[in-house]
């Protein structure tokens, strides 16, 4: 029996879909059998970020309403044999499906896959309830902004109310320079308010935008800092102990020499 | 059935009867005796014109069901009209007003914790979260959200917190936003109270100036 993890945030635009796509791909990269599920009915994006948009034939609603078998709706990834995606319907809305239907589908997927990553829509309404229905665990994504932290706090409360215990936190889009100058909340500030376990920090990286536009998950490029961050998170999900990455800018050759000689 | 003991005393007053019910014996025993007296020994007084009845239970505490059971027995006699039942106040209600309740957890954004009486809360209240209380609020943790003490109009209520950084404070009808100077204060435990309908903040050590009865060292 596999494990279903919902990726949620409350606020929109903090990187739920990017995180889902990258964690899923990173787990596949580590040899796991993974299925990504997009529950953002009406505003699906996961297929675009994964570059699988043109392969969709059936969707989540078709499965729920019995118009096709689950296996027919699954889209196989073009890079990995063990990575699949269940797309959301684009022509309907969140009320087209019920939490019970999602729960049944996730249960079915868990028999087949080691990890089922559920991409949750923004908000706390029907779409959110659908997304968390079948989840065993939750990852809450937030950015170092007050509004995002506030919404994350609300969502953590709702997750605890829905008895999904101890959700894990990802702090996304950190800008080390701004944190250093005190213009951005730092990790400690966020953890103090939210008071949940951290599973990873991801630096703000322009490459993420480029990768998403080209339908290639960021983790495929090991030169990107964000890619390393997502790979670390995937390893932590598997139970490895991986230290948090240092987000400080790489120092130039000259300053490193100066440090060695103690004159920096 | 012979009931010899005298747990039920029936007295005649000017305009009716008073039933004095013993408050120490078993409640079942009391009902048995009441039933016996009504049906057997005192039939002569209890038949005839309508009589007003007052019930006095002494210090005995009874539940709603027990009360109903007792009244049902009396209602069997059509001529008894129950005018009053004297029951002491529910002891639990009295405890609620005094004493302090301890709760712990975390009040997150969108969550509301309400309590009747004084509350000691172990944990944080996050921005967007809210604690409301009819009495005082003492928070062992950070207050970053909203706290409303004395919700039912008690202007004497206070709000105290280890880390005092609320988004808003309310005591009774008064609403106050933290002015900027609150945040630059030293990090000592603070409390809020009302003085002449204005919100005041002070260090927790000064609480005795407001609440004399809090002080444990009176005199030397």
Short mmCIF file of C-alpha atoms in Angstrom, two decimals, chain A residues 150-151 153-154 156-158 160 192-196, chain B residues 106-111 124 126-129 144 167:
data_model
loop_
_atom_site.label_atom_id
_atom_site.label_comp_id
_atom_site.label_asym_id
_atom_site.label_seq_id
_atom_site.Cartn_x
_atom_site.Cartn_y
_atom_site.Cartn_z
CA UNK A 150 -1.41 33.56 7.47
CA UNK A 151 -3.15 31.32 4.93
CA UNK A 153 -1.70 28.76 9.34
CA UNK A 154 -5.40 28.58 8.47
CA UNK A 156 -2.80 23.77 9.02
CA UNK A 157 -5.70 24.31 11.40
CA UNK A 158 -8.11 22.79 8.88
CA UNK A 160 -5.54 19.13 11.92
CA UNK A 192 7.70 30.34 15.15
CA UNK A 193 4.23 31.19 13.92
CA UNK A 194 3.35 27.94 12.18
CA UNK A 195 4.99 25.61 14.69
CA UNK A 196 5.14 22.53 12.45
CA UNK B 106 -2.72 26.45 19.42
CA UNK B 107 -5.30 28.88 18.11
CA UNK B 108 -4.56 29.18 14.41
CA UNK B 109 -5.88 31.64 11.85
CA UNK B 110 -9.65 31.30 11.54
CA UNK B 111 -10.10 29.43 14.80
CA UNK B 124 0.11 30.52 20.96
CA UNK B 126 -1.71 33.23 15.84
CA UNK B 127 -2.68 36.20 13.67
CA UNK B 128 -6.25 35.65 12.50
CA UNK B 129 -6.98 33.47 15.52
CA UNK B 144 -0.28 37.46 17.98
CA UNK B 167 -3.39 42.34 16.21
#
